PDB file of C-alpha atoms in Angstrom:
ATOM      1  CA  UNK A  11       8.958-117.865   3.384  1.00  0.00           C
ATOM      2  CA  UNK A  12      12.639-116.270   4.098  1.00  0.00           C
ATOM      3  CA  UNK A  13      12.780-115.439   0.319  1.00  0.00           C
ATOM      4  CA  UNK A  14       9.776-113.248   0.021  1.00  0.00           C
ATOM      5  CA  UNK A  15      10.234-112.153   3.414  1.00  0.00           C
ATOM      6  CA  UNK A  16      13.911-111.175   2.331  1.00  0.00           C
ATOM      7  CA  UNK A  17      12.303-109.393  -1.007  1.00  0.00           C
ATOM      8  CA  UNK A  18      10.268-107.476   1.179  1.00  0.00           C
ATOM      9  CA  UNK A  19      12.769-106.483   3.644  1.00  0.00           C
ATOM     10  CA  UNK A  20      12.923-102.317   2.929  1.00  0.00           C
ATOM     11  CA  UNK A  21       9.083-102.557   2.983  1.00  0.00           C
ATOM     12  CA  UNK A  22       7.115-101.190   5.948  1.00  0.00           C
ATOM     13  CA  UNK A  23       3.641-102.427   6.869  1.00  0.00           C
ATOM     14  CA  UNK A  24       3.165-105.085   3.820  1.00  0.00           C
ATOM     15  CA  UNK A  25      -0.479-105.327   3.726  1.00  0.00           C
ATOM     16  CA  UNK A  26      -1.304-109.366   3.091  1.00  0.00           C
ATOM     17  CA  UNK A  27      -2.641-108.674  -0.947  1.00  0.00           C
ATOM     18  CA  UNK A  28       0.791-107.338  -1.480  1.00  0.00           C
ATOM     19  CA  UNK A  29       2.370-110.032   0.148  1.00  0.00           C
ATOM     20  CA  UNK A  30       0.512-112.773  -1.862  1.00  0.00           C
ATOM     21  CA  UNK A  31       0.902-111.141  -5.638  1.00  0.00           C
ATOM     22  CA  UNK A  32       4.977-111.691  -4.450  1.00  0.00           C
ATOM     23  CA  UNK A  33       4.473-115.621  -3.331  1.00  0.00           C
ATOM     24  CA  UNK A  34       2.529-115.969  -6.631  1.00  0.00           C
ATOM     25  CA  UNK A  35       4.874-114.082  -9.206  1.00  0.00           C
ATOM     26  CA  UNK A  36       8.615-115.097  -7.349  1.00  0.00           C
ATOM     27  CA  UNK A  37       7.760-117.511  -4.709  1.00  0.00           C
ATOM     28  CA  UNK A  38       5.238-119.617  -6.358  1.00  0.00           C
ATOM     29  CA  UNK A  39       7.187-123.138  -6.163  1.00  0.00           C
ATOM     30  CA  UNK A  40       7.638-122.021  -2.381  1.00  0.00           C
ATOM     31  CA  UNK A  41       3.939-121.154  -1.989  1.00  0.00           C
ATOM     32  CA  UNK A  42       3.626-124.624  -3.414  1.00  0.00           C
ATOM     33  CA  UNK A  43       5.750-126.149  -0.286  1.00  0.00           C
ATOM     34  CA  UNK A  44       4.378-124.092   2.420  1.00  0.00           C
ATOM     35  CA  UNK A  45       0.745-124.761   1.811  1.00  0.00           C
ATOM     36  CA  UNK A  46       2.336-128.685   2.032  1.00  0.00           C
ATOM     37  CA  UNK A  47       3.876-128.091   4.897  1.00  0.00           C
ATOM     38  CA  UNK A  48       1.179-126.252   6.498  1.00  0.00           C
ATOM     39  CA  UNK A  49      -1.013-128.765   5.869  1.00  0.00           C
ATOM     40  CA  UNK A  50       1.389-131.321   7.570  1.00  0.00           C
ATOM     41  CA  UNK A  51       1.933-129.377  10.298  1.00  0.00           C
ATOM     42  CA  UNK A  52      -1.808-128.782  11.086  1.00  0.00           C
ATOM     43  CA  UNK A  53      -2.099-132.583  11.823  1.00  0.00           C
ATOM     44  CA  UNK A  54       0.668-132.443  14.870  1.00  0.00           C
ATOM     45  CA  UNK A  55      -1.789-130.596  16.608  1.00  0.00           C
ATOM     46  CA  UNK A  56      -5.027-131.438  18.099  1.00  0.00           C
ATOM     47  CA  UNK A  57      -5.417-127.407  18.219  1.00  0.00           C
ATOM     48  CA  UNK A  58      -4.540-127.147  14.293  1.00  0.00           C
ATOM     49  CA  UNK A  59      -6.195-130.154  13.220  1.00  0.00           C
ATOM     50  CA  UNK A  60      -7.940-129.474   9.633  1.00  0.00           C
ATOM     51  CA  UNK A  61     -11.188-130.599   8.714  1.00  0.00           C
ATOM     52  CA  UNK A  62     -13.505-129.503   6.222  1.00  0.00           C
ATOM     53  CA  UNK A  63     -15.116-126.618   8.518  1.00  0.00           C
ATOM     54  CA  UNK A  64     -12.083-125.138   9.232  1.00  0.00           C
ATOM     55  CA  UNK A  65      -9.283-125.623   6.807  1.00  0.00           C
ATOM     56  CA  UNK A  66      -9.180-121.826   5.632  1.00  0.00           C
ATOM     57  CA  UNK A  67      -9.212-120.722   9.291  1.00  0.00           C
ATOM     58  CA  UNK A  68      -6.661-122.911  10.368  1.00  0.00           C
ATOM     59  CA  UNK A  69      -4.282-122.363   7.368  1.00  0.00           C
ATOM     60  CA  UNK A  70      -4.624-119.178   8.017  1.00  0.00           C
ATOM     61  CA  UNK A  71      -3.380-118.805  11.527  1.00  0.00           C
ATOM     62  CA  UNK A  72      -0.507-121.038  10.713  1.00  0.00           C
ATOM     63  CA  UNK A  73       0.392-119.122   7.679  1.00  0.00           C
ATOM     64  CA  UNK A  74       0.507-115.870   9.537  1.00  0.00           C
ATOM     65  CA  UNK A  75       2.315-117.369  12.757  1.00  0.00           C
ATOM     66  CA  UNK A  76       5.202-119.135  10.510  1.00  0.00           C
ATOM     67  CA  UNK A  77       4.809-115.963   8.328  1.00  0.00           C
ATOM     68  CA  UNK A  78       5.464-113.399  11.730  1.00  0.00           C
ATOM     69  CA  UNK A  79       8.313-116.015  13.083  1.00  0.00           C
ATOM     70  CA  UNK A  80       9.841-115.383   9.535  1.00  0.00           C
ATOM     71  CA  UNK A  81       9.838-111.908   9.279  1.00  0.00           C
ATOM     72  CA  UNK A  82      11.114-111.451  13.052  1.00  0.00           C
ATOM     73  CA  UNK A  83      14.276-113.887  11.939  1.00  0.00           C
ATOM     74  CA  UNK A  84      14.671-111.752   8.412  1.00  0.00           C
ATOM     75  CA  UNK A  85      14.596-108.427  10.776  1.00  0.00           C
ATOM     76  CA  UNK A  86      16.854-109.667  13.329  1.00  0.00           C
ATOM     77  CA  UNK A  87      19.301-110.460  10.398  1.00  0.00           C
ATOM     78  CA  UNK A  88      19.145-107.866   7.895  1.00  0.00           C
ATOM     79  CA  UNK A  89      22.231-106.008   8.138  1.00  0.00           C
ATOM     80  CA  UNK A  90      23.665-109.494   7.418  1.00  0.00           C
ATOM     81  CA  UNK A  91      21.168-110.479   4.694  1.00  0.00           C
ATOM     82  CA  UNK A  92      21.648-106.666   2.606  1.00  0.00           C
ATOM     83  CA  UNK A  93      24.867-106.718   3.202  1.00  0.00           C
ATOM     84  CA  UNK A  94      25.379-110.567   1.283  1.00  0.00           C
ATOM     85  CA  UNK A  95      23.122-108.836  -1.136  1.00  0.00           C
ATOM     86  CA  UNK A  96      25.188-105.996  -1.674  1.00  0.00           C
ATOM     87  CA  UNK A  97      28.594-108.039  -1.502  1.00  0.00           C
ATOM     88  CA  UNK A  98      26.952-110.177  -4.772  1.00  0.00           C
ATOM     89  CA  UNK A  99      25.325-107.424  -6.713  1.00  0.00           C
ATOM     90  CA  UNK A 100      28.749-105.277  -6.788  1.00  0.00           C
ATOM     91  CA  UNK A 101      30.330-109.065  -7.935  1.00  0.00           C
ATOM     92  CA  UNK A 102      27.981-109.579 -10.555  1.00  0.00           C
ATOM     93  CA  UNK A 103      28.340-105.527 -11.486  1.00  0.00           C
ATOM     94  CA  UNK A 104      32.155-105.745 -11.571  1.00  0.00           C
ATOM     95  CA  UNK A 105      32.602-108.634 -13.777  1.00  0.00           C
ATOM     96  CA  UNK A 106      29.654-110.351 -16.245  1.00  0.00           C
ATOM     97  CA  UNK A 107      31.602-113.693 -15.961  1.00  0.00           C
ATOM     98  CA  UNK A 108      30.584-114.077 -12.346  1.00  0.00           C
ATOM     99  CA  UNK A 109      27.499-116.713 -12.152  1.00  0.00           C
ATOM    100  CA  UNK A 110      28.963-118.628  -9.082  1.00  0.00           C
ATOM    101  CA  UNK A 111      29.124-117.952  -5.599  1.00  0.00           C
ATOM    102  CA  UNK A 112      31.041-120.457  -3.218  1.00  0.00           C
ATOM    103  CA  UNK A 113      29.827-121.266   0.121  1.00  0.00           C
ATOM    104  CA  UNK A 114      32.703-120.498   2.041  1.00  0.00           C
ATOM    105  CA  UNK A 115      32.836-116.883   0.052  1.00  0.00           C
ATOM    106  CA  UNK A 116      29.734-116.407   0.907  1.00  0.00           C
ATOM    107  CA  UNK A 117      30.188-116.910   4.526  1.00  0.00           C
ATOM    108  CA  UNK A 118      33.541-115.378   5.255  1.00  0.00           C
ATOM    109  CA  UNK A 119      31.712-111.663   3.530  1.00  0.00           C
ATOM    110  CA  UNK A 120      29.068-112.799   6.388  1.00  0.00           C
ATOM    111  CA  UNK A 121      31.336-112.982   9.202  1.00  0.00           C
ATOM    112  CA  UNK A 122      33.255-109.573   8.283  1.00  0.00           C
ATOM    113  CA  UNK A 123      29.415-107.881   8.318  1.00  0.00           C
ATOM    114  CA  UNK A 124      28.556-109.467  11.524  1.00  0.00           C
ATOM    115  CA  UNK A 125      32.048-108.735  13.133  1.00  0.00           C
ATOM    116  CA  UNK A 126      32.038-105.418  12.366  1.00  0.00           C
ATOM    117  CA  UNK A 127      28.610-104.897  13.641  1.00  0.00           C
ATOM    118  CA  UNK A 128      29.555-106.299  17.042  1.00  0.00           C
ATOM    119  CA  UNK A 129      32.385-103.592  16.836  1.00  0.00           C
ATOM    120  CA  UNK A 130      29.814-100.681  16.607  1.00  0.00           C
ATOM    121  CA  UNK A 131      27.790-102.861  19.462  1.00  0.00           C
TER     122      UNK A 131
END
């Protein structure tokens, strides 16, 4: 969910049509795993348990809880998240040869956004 919730991130008020088309055009193996995983998870929980009366209902209300969870961790993180984004667009701009990004790149660029945002704190 953190991808499409990530794509979405400048957006205000997705409505849940909107939402879906972007699961099914750049999440789709993702949708694919959630709707697993949902389906697991509905079985830990007398609560959530999915029979054949309920199974929309119940997906449902998981989708949107893990869905609002998601989206509160994506907000709490986004000057983090565009600035990453930023950091590897202006890489990829600056030089075509660039396909590869190393973890510990990655996360020192991280650290310097996060640093300097507990400065302005």
């Amino acid at each position: 969910m953190a991808g499409v919730a990530a794509e979405l991130i400048n957006c205000k008020n997705v409505d849940r049509s909107y939402r879906e088309g972007v699961f099914r055009s750049y999440g789709a193996d993702d949708l694919a795993k959630i709707e697993e995983y949902i389906c697991f998870v509905s079985g830990l929980s007398p609560n959530t348990f999915m029979d054949r009366g309920n199974i929309g209902e119940v997906y449902d209300d998981l989708f949107e809880k893990y869905w609002g969870e998601t989206v509160n961790i994506i907000n709490d993180n986004s000057q983090a998240i565009m600035g990453l984004r930023d950091y590897v667009v202006s890489r990829l701009n600056s030089d075509e040869n660039v396909n590869r990004f190393f973890t510990e790149e990655l996360l020192s660029h991280v650290k310097g956004i996060l640093s300097s945002k507990n400065r302005q704190l």
